[in-house]
PDB file of C-alpha atoms in Angstrom:
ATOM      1  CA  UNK V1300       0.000   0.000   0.000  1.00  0.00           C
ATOM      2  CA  UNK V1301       1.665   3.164  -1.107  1.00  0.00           C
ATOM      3  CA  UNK V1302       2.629   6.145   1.763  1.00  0.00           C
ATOM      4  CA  UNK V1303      -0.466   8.272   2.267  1.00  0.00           C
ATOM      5  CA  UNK V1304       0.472  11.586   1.536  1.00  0.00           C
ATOM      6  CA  UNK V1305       0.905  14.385   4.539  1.00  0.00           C
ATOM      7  CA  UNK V1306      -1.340  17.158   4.890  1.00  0.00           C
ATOM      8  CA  UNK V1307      -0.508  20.432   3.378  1.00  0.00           C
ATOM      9  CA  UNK V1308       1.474  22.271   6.663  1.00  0.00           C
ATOM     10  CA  UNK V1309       2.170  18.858   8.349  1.00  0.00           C
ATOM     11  CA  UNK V1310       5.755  17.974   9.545  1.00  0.00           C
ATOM     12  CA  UNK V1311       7.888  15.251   7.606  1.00  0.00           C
ATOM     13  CA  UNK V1312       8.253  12.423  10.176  1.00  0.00           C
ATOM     14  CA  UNK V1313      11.833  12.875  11.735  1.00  0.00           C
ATOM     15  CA  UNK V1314      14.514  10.002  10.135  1.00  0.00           C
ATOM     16  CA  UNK V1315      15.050   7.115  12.229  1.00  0.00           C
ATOM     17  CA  UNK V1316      11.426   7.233  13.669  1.00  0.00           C
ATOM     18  CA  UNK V1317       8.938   4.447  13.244  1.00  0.00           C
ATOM     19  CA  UNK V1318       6.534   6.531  10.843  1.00  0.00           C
ATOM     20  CA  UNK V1319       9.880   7.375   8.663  1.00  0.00           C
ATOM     21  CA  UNK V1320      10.726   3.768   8.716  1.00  0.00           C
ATOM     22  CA  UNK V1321       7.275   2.005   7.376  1.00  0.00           C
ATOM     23  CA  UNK V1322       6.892   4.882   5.192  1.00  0.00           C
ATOM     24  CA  UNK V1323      10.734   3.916   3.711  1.00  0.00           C
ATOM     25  CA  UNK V1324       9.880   0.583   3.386  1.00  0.00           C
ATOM     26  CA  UNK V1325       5.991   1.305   1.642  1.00  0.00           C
ATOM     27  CA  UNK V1326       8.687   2.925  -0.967  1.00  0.00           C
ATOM     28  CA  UNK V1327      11.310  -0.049  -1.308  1.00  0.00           C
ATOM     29  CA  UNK V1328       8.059  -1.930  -1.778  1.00  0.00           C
ATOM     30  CA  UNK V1329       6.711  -0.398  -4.592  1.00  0.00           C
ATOM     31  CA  UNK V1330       9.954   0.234  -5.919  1.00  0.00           C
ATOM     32  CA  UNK V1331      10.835  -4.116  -5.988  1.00  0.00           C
ATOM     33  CA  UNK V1332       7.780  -4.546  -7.148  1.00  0.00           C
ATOM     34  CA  UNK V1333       8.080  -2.105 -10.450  1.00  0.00           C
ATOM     35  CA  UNK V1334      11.226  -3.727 -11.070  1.00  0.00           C
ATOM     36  CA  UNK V1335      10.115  -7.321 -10.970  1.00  0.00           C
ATOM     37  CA  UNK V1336       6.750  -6.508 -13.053  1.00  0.00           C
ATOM     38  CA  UNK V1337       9.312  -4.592 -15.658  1.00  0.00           C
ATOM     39  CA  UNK V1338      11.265  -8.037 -15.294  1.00  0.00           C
ATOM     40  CA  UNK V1339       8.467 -10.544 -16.258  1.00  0.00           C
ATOM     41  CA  UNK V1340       7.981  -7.685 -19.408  1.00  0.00           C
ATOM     42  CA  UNK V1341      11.180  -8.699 -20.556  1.00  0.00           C
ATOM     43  CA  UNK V1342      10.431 -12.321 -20.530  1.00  0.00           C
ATOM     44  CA  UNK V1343       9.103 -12.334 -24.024  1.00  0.00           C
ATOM     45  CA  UNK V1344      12.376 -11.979 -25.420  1.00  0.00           C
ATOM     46  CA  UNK V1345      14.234 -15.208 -23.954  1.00  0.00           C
ATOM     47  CA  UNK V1346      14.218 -18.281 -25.679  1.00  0.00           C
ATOM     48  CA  UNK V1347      11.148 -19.710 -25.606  1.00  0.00           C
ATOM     49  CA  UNK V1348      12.793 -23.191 -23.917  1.00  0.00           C
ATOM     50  CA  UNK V1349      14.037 -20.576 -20.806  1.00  0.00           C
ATOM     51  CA  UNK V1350      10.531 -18.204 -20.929  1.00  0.00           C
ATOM     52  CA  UNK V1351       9.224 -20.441 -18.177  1.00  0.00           C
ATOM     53  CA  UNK V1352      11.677 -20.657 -15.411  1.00  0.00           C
ATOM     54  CA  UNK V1353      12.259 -17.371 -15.705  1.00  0.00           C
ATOM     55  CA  UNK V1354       8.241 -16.358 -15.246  1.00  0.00           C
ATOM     56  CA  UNK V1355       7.582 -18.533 -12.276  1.00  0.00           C
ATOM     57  CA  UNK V1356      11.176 -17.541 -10.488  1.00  0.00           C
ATOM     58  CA  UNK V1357       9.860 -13.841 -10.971  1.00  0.00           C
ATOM     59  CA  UNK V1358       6.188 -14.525 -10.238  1.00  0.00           C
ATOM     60  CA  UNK V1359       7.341 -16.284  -7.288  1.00  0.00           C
ATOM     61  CA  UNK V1360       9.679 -13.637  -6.437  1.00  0.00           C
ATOM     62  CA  UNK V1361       6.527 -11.316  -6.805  1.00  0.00           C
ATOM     63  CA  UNK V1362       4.527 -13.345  -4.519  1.00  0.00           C
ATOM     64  CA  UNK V1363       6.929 -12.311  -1.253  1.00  0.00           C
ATOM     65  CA  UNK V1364       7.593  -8.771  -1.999  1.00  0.00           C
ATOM     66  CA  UNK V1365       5.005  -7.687   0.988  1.00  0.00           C
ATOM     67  CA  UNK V1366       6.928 -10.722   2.887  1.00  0.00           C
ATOM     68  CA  UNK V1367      10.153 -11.864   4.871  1.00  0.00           C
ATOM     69  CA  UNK V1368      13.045  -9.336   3.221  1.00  0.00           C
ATOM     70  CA  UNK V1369      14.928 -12.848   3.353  1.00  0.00           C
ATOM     71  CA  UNK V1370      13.316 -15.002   1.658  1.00  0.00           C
ATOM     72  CA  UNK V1371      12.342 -12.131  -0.960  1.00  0.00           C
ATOM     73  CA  UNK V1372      16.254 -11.833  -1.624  1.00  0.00           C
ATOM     74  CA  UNK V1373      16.543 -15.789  -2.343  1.00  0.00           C
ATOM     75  CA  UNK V1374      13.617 -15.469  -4.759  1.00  0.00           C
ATOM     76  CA  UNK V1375      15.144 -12.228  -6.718  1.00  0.00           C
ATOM     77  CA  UNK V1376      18.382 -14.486  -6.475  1.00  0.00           C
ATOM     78  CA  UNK V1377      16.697 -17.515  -7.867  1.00  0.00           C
ATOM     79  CA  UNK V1378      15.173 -15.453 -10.513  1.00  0.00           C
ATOM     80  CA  UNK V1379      18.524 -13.902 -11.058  1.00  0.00           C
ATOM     81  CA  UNK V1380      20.033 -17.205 -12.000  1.00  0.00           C
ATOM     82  CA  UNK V1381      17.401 -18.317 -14.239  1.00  0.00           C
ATOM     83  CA  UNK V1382      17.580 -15.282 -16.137  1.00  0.00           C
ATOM     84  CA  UNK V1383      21.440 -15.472 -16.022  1.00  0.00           C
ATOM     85  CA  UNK V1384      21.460 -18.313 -17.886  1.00  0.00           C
ATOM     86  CA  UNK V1385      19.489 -16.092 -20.436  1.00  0.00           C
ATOM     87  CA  UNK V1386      22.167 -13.923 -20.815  1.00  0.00           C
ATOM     88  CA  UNK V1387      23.077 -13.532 -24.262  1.00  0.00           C
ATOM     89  CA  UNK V1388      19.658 -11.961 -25.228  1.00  0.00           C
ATOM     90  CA  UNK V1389      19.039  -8.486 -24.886  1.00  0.00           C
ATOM     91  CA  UNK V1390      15.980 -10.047 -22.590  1.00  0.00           C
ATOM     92  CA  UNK V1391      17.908 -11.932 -20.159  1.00  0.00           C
ATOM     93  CA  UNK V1392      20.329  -8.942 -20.354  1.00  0.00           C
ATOM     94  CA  UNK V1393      17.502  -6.718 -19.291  1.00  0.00           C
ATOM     95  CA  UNK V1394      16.354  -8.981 -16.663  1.00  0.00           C
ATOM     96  CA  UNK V1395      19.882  -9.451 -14.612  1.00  0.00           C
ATOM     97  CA  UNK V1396      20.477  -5.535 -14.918  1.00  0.00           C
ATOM     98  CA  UNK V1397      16.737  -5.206 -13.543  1.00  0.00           C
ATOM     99  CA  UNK V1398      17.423  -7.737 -10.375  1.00  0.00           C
ATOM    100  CA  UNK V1399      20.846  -6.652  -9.652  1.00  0.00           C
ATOM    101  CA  UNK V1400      19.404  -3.285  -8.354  1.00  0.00           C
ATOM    102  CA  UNK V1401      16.678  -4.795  -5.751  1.00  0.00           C
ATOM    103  CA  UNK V1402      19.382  -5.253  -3.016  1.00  0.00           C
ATOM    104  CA  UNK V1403      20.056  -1.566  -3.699  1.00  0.00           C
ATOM    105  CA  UNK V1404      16.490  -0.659  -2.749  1.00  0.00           C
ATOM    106  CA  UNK V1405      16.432  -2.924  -0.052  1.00  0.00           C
ATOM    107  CA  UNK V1406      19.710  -1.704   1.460  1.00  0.00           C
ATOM    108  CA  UNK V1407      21.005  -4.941   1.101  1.00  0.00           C
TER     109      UNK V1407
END
């Protein structure tokens, strides 16, 4: 669920406090999940015999983005390798680039 905006003349929510924190991580949220939907866009251009490992590691991947940060990071790994093995299309190229930036947003 994306940050509700403040009311016009409220106060930003000091850094480090709880309402700064679950607003930060509404953000890296959004943010994983625009990157893994962009992903499964780029799944088109694989191979056709590596479309599907690459879909469900992504849609799986997808499935825990609201979840455990941890097991979110083994997914986007997972999905990382699949599309890896991908890499000498522009698709797989796109994917890799793509995942390699979600432990960015999640500080990781």
């Amino acid at each position: 669920m994306p940050a509700r905006p403040l009311p016009p003349g409220d106060r930003l929510p000091a850094p480090g406090s709880a309402s700064a924190a679950a607003s930060v991580r509404a953000d890296d949220t959004d943010q994983v999940r625009i990157i893994l939907v962009t992903a499964l866009g780029q799944v088109p251009f694989l191979p056709a015999e590596k479309q599907t490992a690459v879909s469900v590691a992504l849609q799986r991947a997808g499935a825990l983005v609201t979840g455990d940060r941890d097991r979110l990071m083994d997914a986007v790994n997972r999905a990382l390798y699949a599309a890896a093995d991908a890499v000498e299309t522009p698709g797989g190229q796109s994917i890799v680039a793509l995942l390699a930036h979600v432990p960015k947003v999640l500080g990781g």
